[in-house]
PDB file of C-alpha atoms in Angstrom:
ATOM      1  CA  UNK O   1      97.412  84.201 121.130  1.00 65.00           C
ATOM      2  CA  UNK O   2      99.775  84.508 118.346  1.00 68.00           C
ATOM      3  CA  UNK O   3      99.931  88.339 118.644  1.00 74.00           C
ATOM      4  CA  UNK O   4     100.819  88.051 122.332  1.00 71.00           C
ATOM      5  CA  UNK O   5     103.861  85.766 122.006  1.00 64.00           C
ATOM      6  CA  UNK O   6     104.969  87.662 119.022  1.00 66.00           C
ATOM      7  CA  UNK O   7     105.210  90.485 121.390  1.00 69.00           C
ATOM      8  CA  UNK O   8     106.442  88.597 124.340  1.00 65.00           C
ATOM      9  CA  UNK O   9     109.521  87.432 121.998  1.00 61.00           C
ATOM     10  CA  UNK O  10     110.225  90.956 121.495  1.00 63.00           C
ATOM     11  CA  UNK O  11     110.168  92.147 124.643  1.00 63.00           C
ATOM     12  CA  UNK O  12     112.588  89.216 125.416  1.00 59.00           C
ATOM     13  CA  UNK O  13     114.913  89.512 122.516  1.00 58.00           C
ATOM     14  CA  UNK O  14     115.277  93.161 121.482  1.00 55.00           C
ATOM     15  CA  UNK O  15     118.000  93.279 118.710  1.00 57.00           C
ATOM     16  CA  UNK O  16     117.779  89.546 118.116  1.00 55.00           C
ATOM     17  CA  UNK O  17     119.787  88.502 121.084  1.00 56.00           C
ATOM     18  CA  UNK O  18     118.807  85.982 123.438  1.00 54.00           C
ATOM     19  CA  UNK O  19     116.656  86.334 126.445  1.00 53.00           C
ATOM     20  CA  UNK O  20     117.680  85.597 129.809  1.00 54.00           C
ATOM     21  CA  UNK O  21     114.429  85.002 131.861  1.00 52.00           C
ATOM     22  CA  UNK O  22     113.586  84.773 135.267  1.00 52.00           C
ATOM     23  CA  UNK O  23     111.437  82.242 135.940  1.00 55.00           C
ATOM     24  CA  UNK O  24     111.384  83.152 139.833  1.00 54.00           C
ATOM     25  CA  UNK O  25     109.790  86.533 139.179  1.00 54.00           C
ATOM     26  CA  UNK O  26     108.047  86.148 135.657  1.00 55.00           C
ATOM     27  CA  UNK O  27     105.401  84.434 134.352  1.00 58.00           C
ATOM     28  CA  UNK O  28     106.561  82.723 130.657  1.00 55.00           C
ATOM     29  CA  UNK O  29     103.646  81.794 128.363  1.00 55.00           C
ATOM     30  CA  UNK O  30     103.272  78.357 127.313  1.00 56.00           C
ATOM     31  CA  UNK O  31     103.660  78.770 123.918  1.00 59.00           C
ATOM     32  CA  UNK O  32     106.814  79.651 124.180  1.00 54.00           C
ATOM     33  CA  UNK O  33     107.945  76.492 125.284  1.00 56.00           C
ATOM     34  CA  UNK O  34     105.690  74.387 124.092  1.00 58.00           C
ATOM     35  CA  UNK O  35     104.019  72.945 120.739  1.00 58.00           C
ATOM     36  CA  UNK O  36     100.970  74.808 121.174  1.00 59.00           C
ATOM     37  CA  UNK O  37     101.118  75.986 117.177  1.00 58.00           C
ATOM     38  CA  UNK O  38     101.790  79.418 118.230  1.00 56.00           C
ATOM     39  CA  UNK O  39     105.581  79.584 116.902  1.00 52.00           C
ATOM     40  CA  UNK O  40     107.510  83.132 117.828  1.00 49.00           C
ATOM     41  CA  UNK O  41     109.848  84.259 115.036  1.00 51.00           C
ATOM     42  CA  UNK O  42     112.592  85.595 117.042  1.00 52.00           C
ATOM     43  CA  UNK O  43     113.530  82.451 118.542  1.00 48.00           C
ATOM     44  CA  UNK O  44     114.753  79.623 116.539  1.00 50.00           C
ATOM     45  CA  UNK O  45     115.782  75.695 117.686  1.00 50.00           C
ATOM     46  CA  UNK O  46     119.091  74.896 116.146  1.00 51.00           C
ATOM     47  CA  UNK O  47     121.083  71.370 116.382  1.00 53.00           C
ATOM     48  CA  UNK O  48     123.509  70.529 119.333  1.00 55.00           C
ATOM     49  CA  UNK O  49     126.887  71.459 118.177  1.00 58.00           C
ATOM     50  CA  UNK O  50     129.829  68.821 118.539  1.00 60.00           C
ATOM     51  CA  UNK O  51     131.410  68.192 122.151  1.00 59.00           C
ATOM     52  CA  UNK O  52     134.918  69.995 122.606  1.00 58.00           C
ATOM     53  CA  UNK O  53     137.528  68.408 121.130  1.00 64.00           C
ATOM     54  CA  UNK O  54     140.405  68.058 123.218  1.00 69.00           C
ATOM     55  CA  UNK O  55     142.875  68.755 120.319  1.00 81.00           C
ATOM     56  CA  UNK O  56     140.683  72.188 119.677  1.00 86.00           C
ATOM     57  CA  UNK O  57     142.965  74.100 122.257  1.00 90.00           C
ATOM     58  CA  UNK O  58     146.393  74.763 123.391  1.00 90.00           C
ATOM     59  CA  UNK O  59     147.842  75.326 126.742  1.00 92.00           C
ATOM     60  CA  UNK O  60     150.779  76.453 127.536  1.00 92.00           C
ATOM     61  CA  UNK O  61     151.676  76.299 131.574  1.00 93.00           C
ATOM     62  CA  UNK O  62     154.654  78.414 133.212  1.00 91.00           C
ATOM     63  CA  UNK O  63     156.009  79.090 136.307  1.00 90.00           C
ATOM     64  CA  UNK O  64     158.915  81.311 138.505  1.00 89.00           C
ATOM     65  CA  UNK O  65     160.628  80.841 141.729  1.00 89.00           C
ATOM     66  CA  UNK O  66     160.866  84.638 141.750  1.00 86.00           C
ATOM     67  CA  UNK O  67     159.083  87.429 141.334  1.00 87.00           C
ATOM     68  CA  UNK O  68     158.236  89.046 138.081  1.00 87.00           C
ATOM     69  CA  UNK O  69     157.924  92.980 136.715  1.00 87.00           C
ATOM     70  CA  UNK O  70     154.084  94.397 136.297  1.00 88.00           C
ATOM     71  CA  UNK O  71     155.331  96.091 133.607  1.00 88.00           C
ATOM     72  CA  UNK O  72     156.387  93.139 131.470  1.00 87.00           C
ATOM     73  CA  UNK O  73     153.340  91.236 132.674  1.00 89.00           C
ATOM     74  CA  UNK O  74     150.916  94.340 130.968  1.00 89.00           C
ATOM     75  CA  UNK O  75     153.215  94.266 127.718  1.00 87.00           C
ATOM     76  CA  UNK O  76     152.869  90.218 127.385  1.00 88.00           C
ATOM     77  CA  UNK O  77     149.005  90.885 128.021  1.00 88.00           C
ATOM     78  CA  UNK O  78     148.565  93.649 125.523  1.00 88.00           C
ATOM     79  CA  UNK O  79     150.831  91.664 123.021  1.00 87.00           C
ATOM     80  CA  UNK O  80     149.206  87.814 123.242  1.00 89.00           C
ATOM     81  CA  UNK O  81     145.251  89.418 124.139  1.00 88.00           C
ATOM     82  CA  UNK O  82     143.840  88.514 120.582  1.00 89.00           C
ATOM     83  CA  UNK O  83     145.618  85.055 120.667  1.00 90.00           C
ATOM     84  CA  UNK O  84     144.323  84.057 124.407  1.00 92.00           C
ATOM     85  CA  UNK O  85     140.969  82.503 125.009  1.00 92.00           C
ATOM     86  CA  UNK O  86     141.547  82.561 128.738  1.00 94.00           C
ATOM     87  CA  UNK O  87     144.893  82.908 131.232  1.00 94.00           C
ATOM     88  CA  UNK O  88     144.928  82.913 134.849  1.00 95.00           C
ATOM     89  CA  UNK O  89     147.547  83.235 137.002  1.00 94.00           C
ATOM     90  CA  UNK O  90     149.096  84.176 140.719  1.00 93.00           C
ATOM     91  CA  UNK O  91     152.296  86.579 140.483  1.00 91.00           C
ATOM     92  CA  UNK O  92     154.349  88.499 143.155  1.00 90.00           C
ATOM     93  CA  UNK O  93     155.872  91.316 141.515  1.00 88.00           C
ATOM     94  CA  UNK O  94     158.751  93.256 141.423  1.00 86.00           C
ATOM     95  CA  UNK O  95     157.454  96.876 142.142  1.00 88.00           C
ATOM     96  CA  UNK O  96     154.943  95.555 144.942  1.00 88.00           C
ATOM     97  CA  UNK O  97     157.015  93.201 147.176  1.00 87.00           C
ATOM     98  CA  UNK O  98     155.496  90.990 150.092  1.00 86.00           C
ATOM     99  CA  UNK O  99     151.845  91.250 147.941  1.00 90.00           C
ATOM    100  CA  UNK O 100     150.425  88.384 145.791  1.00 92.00           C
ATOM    101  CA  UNK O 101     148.092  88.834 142.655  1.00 93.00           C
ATOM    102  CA  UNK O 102     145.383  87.201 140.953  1.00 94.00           C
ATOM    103  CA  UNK O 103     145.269  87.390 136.884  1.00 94.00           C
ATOM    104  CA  UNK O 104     142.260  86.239 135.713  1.00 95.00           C
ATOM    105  CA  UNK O 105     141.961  87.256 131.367  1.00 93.00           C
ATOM    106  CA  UNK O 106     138.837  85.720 129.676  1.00 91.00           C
ATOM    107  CA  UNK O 107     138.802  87.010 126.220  1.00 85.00           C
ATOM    108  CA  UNK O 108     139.632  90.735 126.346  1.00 82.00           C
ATOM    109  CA  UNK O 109     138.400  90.993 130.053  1.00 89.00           C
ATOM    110  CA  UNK O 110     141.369  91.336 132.198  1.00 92.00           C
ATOM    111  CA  UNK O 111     141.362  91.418 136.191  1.00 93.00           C
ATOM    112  CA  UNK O 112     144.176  91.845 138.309  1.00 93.00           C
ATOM    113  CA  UNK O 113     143.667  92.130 141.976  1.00 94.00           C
ATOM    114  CA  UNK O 114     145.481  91.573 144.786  1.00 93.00           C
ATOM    115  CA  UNK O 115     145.477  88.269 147.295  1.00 91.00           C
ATOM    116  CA  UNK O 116     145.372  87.707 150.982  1.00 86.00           C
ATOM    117  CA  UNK O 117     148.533  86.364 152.264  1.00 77.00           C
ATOM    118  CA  UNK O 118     151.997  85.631 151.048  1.00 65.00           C
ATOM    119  CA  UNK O 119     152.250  82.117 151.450  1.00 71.00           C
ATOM    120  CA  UNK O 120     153.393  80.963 147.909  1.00 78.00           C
ATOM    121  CA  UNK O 121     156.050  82.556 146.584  1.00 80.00           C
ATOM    122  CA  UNK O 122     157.208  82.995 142.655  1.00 87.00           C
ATOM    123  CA  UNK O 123     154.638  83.302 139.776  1.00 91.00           C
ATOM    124  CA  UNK O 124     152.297  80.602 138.289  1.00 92.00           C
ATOM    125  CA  UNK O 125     150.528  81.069 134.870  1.00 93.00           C
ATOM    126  CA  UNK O 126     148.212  79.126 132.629  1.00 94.00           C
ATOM    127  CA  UNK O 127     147.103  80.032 129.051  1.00 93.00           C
ATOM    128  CA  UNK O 128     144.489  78.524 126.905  1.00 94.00           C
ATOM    129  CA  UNK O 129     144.165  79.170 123.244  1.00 92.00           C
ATOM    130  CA  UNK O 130     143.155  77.490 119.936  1.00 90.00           C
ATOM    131  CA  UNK O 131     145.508  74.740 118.658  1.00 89.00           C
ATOM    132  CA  UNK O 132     148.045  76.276 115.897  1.00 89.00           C
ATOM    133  CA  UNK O 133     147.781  79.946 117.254  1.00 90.00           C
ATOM    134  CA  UNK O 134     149.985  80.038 120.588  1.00 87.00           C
ATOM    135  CA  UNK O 135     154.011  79.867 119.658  1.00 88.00           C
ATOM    136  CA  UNK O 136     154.934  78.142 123.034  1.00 88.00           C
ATOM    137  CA  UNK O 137     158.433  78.594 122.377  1.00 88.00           C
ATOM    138  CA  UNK O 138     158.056  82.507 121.990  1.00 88.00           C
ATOM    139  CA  UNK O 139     155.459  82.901 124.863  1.00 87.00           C
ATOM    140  CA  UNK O 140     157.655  81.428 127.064  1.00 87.00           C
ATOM    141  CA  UNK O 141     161.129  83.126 126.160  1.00 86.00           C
ATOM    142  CA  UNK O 142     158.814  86.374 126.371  1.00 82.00           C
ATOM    143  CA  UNK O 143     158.471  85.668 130.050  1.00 83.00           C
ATOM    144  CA  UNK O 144     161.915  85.097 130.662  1.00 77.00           C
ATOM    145  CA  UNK O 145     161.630  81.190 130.130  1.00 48.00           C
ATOM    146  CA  UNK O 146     165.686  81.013 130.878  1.00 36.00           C
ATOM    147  CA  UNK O 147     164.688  81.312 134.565  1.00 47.00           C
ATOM    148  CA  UNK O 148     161.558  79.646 135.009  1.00 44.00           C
ATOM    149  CA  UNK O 149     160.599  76.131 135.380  1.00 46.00           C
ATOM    150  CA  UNK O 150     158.134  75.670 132.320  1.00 48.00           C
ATOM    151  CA  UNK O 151     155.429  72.682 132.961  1.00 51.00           C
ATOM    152  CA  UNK O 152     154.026  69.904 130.172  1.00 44.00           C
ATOM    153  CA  UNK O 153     152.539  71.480 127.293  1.00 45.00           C
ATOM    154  CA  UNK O 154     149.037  70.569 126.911  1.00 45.00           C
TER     155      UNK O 154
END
């Protein structure tokens, strides 16, 4: 019934967005997956996109021997967070000595929380953004690129 999946598809997809449905726990009419005529206007087929291109992104890797200041860590953050896609990284800093971190930033989302053991020690970091838009140079005299070993650019 027409009237039924048109009201299915808004109980699904208030405000337009997409539904996430559990198929475990819900029963999903047929028509709205398949050609029964019945056609829901709030969802709509559209074309596979291209694949990634490889060229599409930038990544910049860095690392320390030594330990690195939160504070400077936060201000790089706060300063690159509209260029970055995604960055993730394991530091020891400065103010908290003997503890390791996890970074983990995907789009503005940013985690930092604190690792079991001590085994590694310095700072790793990888960044991911769109080709063009990341001044490797810069980002890595920012983190004090005169002492750390910087890896291939990607």
């Amino acid at each position: 019934d027409d009237a039924a999946v048109e009201a299915l598809s808004g109980l699904l997809s208030p405000a337009g967005k997409p539904p996430v449905i559990d198929m475990a726990r819900e029963a999903l009419p047929t028509g709205l997956f398949l050609d029964t005529g019945a056609r829901p206007t709030r969802f709509t087929a559209v074309a596979a996109g291209e694949p990634h291109r490889s060229d599409r992104f930038a990544t910049v890797e860095w690392q320390s021997p030594g330990a690195l200041s939160l504070t400077a860590l936060q201000a790089l953050i706060a300063e690159y967070a509209l260029i970055l896609i995604r960055a993730k990284g394991i530091f020891h800093f400065h103010e908290k000595p003997g503890r390791r971190y996890l970074l983990q930033m995907v789009g503005r989302r940013v985690t930092l929380e604190p690792l079991p053991g001590d085994d590694q020690p310095g700072c790793r970091l990888v960044m991911i953004a769109e080709a063009g838009r990341l001044d490797r140079q810069a980002l890595l005299a920012r983190l004090g690129a005169e002492t750390a070993t910087p890896c291939a650019n990607h």
